[in-house]
XYZ file of C-alpha atoms in Angstrom:
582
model
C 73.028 116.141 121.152
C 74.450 113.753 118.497
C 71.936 111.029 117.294
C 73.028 107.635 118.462
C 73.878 106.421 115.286
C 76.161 109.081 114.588
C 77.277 108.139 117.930
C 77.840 104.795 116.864
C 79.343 106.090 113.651
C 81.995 107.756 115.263
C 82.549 104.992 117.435
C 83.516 102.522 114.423
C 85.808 105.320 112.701
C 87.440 105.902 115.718
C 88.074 101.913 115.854
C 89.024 102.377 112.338
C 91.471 105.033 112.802
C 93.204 102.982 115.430
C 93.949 100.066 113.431
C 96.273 102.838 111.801
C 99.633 102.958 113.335
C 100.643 106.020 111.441
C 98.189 109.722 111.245
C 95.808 109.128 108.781
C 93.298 112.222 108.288
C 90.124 112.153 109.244
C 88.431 112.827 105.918
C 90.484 109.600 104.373
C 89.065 107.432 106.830
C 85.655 108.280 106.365
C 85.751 108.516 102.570
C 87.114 104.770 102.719
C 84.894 103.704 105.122
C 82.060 104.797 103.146
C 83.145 103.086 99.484
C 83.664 100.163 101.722
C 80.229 99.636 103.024
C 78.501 101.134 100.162
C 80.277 98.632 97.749
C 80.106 95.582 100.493
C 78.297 93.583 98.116
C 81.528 93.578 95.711
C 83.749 92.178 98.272
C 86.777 94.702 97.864
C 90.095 94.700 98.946
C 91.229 97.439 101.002
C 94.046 98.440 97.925
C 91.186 98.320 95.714
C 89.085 100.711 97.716
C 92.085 102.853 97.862
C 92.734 102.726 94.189
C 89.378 104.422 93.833
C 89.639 107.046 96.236
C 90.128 110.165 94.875
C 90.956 113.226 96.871
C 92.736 116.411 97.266
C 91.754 119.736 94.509
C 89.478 119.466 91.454
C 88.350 115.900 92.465
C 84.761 117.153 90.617
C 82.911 116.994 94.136
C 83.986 112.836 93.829
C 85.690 111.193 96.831
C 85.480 107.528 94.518
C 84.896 106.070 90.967
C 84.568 102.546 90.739
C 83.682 100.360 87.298
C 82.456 97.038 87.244
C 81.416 94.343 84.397
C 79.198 92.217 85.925
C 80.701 91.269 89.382
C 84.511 92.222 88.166
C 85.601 95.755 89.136
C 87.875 96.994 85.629
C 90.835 98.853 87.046
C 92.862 101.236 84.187
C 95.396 98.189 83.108
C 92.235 95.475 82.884
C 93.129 93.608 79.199
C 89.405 94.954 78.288
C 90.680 98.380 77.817
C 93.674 97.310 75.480
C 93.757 98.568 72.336
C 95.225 95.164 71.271
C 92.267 93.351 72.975
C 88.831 92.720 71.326
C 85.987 92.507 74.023
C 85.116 88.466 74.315
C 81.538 87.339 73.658
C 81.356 86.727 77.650
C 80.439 90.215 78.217
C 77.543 90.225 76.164
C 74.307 91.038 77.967
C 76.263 91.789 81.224
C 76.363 95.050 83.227
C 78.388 97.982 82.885
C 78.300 99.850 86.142
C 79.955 102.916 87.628
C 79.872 103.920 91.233
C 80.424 107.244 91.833
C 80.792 108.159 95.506
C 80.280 111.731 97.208
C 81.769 111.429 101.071
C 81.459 114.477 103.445
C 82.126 114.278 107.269
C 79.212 116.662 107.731
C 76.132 116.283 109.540
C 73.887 117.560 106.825
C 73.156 117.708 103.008
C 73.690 120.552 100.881
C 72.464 121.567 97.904
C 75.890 123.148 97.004
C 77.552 119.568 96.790
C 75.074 118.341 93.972
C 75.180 121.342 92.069
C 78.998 120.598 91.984
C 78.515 117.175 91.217
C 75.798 117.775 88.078
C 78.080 120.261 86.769
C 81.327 117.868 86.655
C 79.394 114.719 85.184
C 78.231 116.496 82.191
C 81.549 116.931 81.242
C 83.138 113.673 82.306
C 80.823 111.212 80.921
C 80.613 112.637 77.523
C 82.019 110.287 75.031
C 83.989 112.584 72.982
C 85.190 115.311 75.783
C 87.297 118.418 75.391
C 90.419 116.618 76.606
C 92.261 119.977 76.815
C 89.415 121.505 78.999
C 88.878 118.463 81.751
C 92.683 118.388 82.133
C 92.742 122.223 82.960
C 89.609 121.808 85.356
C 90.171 117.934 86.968
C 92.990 116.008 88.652
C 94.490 112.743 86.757
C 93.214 110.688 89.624
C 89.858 111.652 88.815
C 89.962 111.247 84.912
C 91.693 108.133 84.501
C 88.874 106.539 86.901
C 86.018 107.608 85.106
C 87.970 106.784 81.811
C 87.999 103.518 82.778
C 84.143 103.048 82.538
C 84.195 105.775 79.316
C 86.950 103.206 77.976
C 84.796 99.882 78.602
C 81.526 101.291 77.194
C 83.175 102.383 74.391
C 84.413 99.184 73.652
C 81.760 97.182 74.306
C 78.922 99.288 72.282
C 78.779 96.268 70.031
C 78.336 93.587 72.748
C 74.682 94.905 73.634
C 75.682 95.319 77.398
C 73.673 97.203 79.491
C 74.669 100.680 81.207
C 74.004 101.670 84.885
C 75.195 104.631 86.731
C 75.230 104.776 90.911
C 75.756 108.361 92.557
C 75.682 107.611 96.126
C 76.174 111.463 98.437
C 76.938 109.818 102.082
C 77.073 111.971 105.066
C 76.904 111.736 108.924
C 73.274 113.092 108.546
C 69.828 111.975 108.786
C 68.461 111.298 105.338
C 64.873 111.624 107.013
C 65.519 115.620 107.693
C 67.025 116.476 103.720
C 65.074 119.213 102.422
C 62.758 118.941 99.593
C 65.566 121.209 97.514
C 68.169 118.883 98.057
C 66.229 115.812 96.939
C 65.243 117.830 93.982
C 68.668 118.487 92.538
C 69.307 114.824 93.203
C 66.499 114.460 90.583
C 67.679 116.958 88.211
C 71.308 115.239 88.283
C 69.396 111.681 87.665
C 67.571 113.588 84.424
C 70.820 114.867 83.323
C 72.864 111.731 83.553
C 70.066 109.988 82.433
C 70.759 112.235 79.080
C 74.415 111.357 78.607
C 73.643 107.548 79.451
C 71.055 106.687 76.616
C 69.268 104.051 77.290
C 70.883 103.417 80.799
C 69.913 102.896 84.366
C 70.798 105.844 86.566
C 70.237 106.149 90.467
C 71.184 108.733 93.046
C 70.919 107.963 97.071
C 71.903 109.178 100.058
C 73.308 107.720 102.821
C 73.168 108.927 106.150
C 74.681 108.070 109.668
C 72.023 105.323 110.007
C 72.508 103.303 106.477
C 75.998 103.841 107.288
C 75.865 102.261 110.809
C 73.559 99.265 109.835
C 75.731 98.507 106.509
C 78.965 98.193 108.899
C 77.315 96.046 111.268
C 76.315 93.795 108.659
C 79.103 91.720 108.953
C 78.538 88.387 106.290
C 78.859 84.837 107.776
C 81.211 82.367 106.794
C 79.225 79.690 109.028
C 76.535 78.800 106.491
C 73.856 75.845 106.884
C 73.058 73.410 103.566
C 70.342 71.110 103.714
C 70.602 67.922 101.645
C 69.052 64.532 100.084
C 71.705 61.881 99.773
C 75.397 62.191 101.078
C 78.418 59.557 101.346
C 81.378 60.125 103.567
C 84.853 59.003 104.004
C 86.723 60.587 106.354
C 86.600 64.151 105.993
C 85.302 64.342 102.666
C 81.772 64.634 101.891
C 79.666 64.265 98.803
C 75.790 65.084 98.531
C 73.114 65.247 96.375
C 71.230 68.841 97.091
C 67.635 70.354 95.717
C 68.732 73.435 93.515
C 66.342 75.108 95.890
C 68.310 74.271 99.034
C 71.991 75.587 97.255
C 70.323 78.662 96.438
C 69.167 79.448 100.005
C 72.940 78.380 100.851
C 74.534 80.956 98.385
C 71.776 83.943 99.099
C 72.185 86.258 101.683
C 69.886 88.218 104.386
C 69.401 90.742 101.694
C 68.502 88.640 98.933
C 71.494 88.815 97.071
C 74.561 86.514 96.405
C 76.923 85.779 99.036
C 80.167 86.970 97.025
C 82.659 86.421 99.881
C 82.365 82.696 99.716
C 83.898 82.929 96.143
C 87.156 84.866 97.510
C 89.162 81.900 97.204
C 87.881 81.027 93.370
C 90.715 81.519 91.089
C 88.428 83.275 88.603
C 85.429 85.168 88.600
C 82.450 84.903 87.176
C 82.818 85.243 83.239
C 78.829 86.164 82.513
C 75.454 84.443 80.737
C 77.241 84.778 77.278
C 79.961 82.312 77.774
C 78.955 78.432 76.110
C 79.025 76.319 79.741
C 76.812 78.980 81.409
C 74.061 79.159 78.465
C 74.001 75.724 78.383
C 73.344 75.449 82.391
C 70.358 78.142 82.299
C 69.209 75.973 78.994
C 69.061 72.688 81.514
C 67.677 74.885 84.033
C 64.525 76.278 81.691
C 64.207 73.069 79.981
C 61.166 71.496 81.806
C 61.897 68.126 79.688
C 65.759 68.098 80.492
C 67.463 65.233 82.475
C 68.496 65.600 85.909
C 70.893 68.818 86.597
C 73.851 66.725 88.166
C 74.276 64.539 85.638
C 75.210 67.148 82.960
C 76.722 69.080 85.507
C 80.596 68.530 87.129
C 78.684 69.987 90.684
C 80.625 72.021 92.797
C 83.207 71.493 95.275
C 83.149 73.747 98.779
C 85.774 73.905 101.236
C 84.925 74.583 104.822
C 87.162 74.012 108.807
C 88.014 70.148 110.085
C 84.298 70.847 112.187
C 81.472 69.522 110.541
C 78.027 68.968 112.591
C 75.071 67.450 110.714
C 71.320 67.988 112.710
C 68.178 66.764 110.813
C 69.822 66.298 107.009
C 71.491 69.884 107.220
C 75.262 70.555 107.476
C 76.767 73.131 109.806
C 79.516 74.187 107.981
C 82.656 76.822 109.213
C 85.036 79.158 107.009
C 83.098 78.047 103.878
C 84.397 79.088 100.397
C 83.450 77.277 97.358
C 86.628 76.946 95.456
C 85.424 75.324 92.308
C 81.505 75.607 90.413
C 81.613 79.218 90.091
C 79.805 79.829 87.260
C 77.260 76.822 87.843
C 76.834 78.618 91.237
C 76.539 82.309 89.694
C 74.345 80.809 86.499
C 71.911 78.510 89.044
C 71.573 81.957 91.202
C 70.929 83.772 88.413
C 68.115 81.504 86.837
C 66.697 80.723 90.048
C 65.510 84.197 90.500
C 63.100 83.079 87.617
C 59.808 82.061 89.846
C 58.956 79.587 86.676
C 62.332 78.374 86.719
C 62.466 78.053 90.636
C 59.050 76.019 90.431
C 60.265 73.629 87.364
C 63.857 72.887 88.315
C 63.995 73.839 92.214
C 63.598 70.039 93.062
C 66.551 68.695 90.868
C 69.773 68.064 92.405
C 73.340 69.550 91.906
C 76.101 67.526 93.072
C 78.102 68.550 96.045
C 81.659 68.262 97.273
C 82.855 69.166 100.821
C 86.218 68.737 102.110
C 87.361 69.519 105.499
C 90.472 70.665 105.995
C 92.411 72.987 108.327
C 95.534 72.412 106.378
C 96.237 75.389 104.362
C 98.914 73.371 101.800
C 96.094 70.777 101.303
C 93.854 73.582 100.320
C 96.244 74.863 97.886
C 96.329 71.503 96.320
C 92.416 71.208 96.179
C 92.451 74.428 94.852
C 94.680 73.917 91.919
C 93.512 70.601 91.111
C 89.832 71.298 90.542
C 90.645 74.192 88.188
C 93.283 72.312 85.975
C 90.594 70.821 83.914
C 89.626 74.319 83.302
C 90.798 77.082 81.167
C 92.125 79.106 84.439
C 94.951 81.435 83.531
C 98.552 79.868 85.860
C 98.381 83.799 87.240
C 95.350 82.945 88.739
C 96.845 80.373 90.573
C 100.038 82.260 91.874
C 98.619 82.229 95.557
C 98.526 78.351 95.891
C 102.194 78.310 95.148
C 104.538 76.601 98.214
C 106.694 80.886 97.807
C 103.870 82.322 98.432
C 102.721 80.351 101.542
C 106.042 80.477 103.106
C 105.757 84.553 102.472
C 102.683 84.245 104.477
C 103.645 81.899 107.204
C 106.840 84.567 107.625
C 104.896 87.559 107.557
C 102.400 86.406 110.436
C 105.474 85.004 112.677
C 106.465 88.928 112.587
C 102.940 90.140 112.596
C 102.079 91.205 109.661
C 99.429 89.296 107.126
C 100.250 88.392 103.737
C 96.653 88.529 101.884
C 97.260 85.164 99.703
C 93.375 84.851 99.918
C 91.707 87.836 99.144
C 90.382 89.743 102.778
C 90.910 86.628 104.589
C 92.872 88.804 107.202
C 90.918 91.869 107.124
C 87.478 89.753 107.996
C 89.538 88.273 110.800
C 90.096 91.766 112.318
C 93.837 92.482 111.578
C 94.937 96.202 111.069
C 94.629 96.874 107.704
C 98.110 98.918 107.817
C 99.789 95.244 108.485
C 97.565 93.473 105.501
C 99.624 92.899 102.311
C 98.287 91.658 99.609
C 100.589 89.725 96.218
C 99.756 92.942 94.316
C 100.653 94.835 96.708
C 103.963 93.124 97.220
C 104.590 92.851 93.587
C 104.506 96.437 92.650
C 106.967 97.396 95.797
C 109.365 94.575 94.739
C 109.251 95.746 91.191
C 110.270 99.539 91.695
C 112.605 98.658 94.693
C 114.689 95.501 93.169
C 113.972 95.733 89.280
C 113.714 99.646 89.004
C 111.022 99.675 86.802
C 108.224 101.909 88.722
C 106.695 102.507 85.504
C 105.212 99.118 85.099
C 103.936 99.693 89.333
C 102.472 102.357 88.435
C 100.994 101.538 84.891
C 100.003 97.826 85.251
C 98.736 97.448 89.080
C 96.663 94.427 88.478
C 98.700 92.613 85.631
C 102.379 92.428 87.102
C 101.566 88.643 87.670
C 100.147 87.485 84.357
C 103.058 86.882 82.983
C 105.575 84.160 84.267
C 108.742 85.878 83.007
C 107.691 88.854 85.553
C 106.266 86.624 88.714
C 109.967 85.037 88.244
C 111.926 87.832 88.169
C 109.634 89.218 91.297
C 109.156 85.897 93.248
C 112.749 84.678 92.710
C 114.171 81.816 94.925
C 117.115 83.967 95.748
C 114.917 86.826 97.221
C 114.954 86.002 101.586
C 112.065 86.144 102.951
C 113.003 88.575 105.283
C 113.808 90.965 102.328
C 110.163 90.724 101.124
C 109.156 91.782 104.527
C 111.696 94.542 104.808
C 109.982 95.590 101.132
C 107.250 95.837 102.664
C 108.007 97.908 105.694
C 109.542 100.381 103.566
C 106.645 100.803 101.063
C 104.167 100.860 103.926
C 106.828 103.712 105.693
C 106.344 105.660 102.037
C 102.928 105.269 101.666
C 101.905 106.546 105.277
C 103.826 109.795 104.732
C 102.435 110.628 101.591
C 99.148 110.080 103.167
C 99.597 112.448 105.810
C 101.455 115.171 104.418
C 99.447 117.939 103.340
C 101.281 119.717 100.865
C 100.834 116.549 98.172
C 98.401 116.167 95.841
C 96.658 112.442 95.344
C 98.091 113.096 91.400
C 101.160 112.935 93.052
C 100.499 110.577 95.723
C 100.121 107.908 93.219
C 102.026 108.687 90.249
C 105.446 109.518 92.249
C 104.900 106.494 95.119
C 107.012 103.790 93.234
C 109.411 106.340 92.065
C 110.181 107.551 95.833
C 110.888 103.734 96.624
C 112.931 103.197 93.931
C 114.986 106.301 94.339
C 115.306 105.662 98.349
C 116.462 101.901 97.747
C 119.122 103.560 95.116
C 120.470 105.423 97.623
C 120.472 102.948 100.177
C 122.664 100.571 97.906
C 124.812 103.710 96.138
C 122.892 102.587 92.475
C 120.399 101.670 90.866
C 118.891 98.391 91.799
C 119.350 95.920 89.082
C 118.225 92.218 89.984
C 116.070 91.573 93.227
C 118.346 89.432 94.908
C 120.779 92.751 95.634
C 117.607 93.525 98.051
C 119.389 91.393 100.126
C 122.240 92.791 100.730
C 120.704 96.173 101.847
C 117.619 94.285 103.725
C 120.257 92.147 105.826
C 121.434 95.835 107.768
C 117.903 95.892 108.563
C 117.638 99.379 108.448
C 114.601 101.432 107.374
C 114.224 104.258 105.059
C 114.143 107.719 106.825
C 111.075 109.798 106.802
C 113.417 112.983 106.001
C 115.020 111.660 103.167
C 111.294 110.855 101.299
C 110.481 114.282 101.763
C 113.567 115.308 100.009
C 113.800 113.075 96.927
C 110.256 113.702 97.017
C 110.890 117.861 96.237
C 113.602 116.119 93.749
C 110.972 114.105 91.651
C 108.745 116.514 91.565
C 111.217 118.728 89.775
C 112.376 116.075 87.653
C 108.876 114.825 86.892
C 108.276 118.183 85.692
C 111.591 118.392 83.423
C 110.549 115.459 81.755
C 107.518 116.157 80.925
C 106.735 119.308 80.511
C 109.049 119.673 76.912
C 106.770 116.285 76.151
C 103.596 117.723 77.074
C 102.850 115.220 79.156
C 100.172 114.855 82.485
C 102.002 113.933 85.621
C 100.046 110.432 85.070
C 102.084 110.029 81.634
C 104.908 110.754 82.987
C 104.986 107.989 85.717
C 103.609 105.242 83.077
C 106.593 106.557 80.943
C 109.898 103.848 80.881
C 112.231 106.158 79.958
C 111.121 108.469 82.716
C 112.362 106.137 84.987
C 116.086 105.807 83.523
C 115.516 109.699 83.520
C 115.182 109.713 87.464
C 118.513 107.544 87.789
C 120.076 109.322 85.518
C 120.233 112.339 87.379
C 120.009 111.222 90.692
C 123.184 109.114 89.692
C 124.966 111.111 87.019
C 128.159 109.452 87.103
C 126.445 105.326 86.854
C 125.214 103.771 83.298
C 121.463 103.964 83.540
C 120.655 103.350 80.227
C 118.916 106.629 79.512
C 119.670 108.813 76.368
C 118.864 112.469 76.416
């Protein structure tokens, strides 16, 4: 008989599965489930969970890799990793981590699955590898993620960070019953990585059915109480003096640790210890002789719903996010866990603002205003913009949820199939109304930076309704390469853009030049067919491997490759100017 929290298990991943409208495999559900709850406390989006997910052959016993600098996961197109790009100083003394993540569906742990494991680390987190040899025995999906945390301590070697290595092996088991040779190649695996990492921390644990169970029903609040000293009011804005003591009991959570989902809506994350305005905030903080906190400090300014209830000098506040005093907040939290400091500055005060507001346009404008007199980067503050909330309010009349605020809709309980985030969005309008898949695929997280790009993507002349039909048809192309059996995740993620632009091609009888012919072929309303991506599919494959074969170049090359995607055009449309010389 099944324990009840595998029973319980089973229960949530059967709730998960349904949220699915198309036939996702078992194995995919579970292995996202688990990098989900194992990485709760980094607040990820379900596209970035899926960006780490690695599946399919010679995945080196890995089901996820997933870097992080401090709080910020590093995906493969982070500026960090350019070669143009020298590391800032803001890195210094932060934390380099990798997550690697080993999901089974099994109800036990084997020895088999370690050994597996050990063997593949030792090759991909040596510094200088055999390039040749990993290629031959590992899939690109696999090597570009741990690349990403080979690239970043690489670069950072001078910038004294620190290194620390995660192996989590999750099962539907009970870690109580693992054998005593199990836990003892877990050990040997620690001592090995512990060889490659010098000086680095390295941990290996298991997670069972029950760790599993009581991380998903850990569910964080967005109804927080803050107790204060001295407030003023007017209307439905509030400002307050509060004891440094009292803030950090607001930001920390059951566990202990930060409450990271009340930062979703800062346009910036936290930029580490290093940086001038946070050394000088832990200096205030340590200084026993220093002035009063909030009057060298700007404070912090917290949006929360229209309700707020006040009982015995504590607000009751709903849908909290602080929205500016992200670094004060991550610095204070940071020092705080200092008992000296806690006892010498706990009783100083940090000034707090609260507005009330179920007006989402009016928190766009709160938003944006508090981080002009900050160095915030304008593609930080895409989401505020009046496009972008009319995509939203359009999406949700038609039922689907356009992520403008980063798991807003997924912690309401929508199916994640009809969550969209900008990224998201971006990269689908890119290949399907620009025909440039190659910068999809090669710069997932940077499409937006610059403001010749978000124009040419988020153009005036786009409909709304063709952003939603881009949608639909990128979600149609994504479920079937999900499902289908015979594709490999190399392929699943390198080809993806190219099968949208090709379909869209057809659709319109040539190449896409300019997103606003989207909507001519968005107006018929029809969708792409589910035969047809399975047969420019067997086309790209062939052509992928045309291209790059004489080249010598990895699938993943390949799709990164510009003239690979004039390449595609050109022979899908032999007789149409495409640009592409042989």
């Amino acid at each position: 008989m099944a324990s009840n929290e595998v029973v319980l298990l089973d229960a949530a991943l059967k709730e998960r599965r349904e949220q699915h409208e198309t036939e996702v495999p078992d194995y995919v559900i579970f292995e996202r489930f688990v990098a989900e709850k194992v990485l709760r406390h980094a607040d990820l989006s379900d596209e970035e969970i899926e960006a780490g997910n690695i599946g399919g052959n010679n995945d080196a016993g890995l089901d996820g890799a997933y870097t992080f600098l401090g709080e910020a996961l590093l995906e493969e197109d982070d500026d960090l990793l350019s070669d143009e790009t020298k590391p800032s100083d803001h890195a210094k003394g932060q934390t380099l981590t990798l997550w690697l993540i080993q999901a089974k569906t099994s109800n036990s742990f084997t020895e088999n699955a370690i050994d597996l494991l050990a063997s593949s680390l030792n090759r991909l987190l040596a510094l200088a590898p055999d390039e040749n040899s990993l290629q031959a025995l590992y899939s690109s999906d696999i090597l570009n993620r741990v690349d990403i945390f080979r690239r970043a301590w690489t670069k950072l070697a001078t910038r004294q960070v620190k290194i620390s290595v995660h192996v989590v092996y999750a099962t539907k088991g009970d870690v109580n019953e693992i054998n005593s040779k199990v836990r003892l190649k877990a050990d040997e695996l620690v001592a090995t990585v512990k060889e490659l990492i010098v000086g680095g921390r390295v941990s290996f644990d298991f997670w069972g059915a029950r760790e599993l169970w009581d991380a998903h029903n850990d569910a964080p609040s967005y109804t927080l109480r803050l107790a204060f000293q001295e407030q003023a009011n007017t209307g439905s804005s509030l400002v307050a003096l509060v004891r440094l003591s009292d803030y950090v009991k607001f930001l920390t959570d059951e566990d202990g640790s930060l409450r990271r989902h009340i930062f979703d809506w800062n346009v910036r994350d936290y930029q580490g210890g290093a940086i001038g305005v946070n050394r000088e905030i832990s200096r205030t903080l340590t200084d026993e002789n220093a002035p009063e906190f909030w009057w060298l400090n700007n404070g912090v300014t917290i949006l929360c719903s229209a309700d707020i209830s006040i009982v015995n000098k504590t607000y009751i506040l709903e849908d909290v996010q602080i929205v500016n005093g992200l670094q004060t907040s991550h610095t204070v939290f940071k020092a705080m866990q200092n008992p000296l400091v806690a006892e010498r500055s706990g009783n100083k005060a940090i000034l707090v603002r609260i507005l009330a507001t179920n007006d989402p346009a009016v928190r766009d404008q709160v938003i944006r205003a508090t981080n002009r007199q900050t160095n915030v980067p304008e593609a930080s503050l895409r989401a505020t913009e009046e496009l972008q909330r009319k995509i939203e309010s359009y999406f949700a009349s038609n039922e689907w949820y356009y992520d403008r605020r980063k798991n807003f809709y997924r912690n309401v309980g929508k199916k994640a199939e009809r969550i969209v985030s900008i990224p998201y969005l971006a990269q689908a309008v890119m290949a399907m109304g620009l025909s440039q898949p190659n910068h999809s695929r090669a710069r997932p997280t940077s499409l937006l930076k610059k403001d010749e790009d978000y124009n040419r993507i988020f153009s005036e002349k786009v409909h709304l309704a063709t952003f939603l039909w881009v949608v639909r048809n990128q979600k149609l192309i994504d479920a079937h390469l999900l499902k289908a059996s015979d594709i490999t995740s190399s392929e699943r993620s390198n080809l993806k853009y190219y099968l949208s632009m090709l379909l869209v091609a057809r659709m319109f009888g040539d190449h896409v030049r300019h997103t606003s012919q989207l909507n001519k072929i968005a107006s018929e309303d029809v969708l792409i067919d589910e035969k047809d991506i399975a047969k420019e599919l067997d086309l790209l494959r062939h052509l992928a491997q045309k291209f790059g074969e004489p080249r010598g170049f990895t699938l993943d090359r390949t799709a990164k490759n510009a003239e690979f995607a004039s390449f595609v055009l050109s022979e899908a449309f032999p007789n149409k100017a495409t640009g592409y010389r042989s």
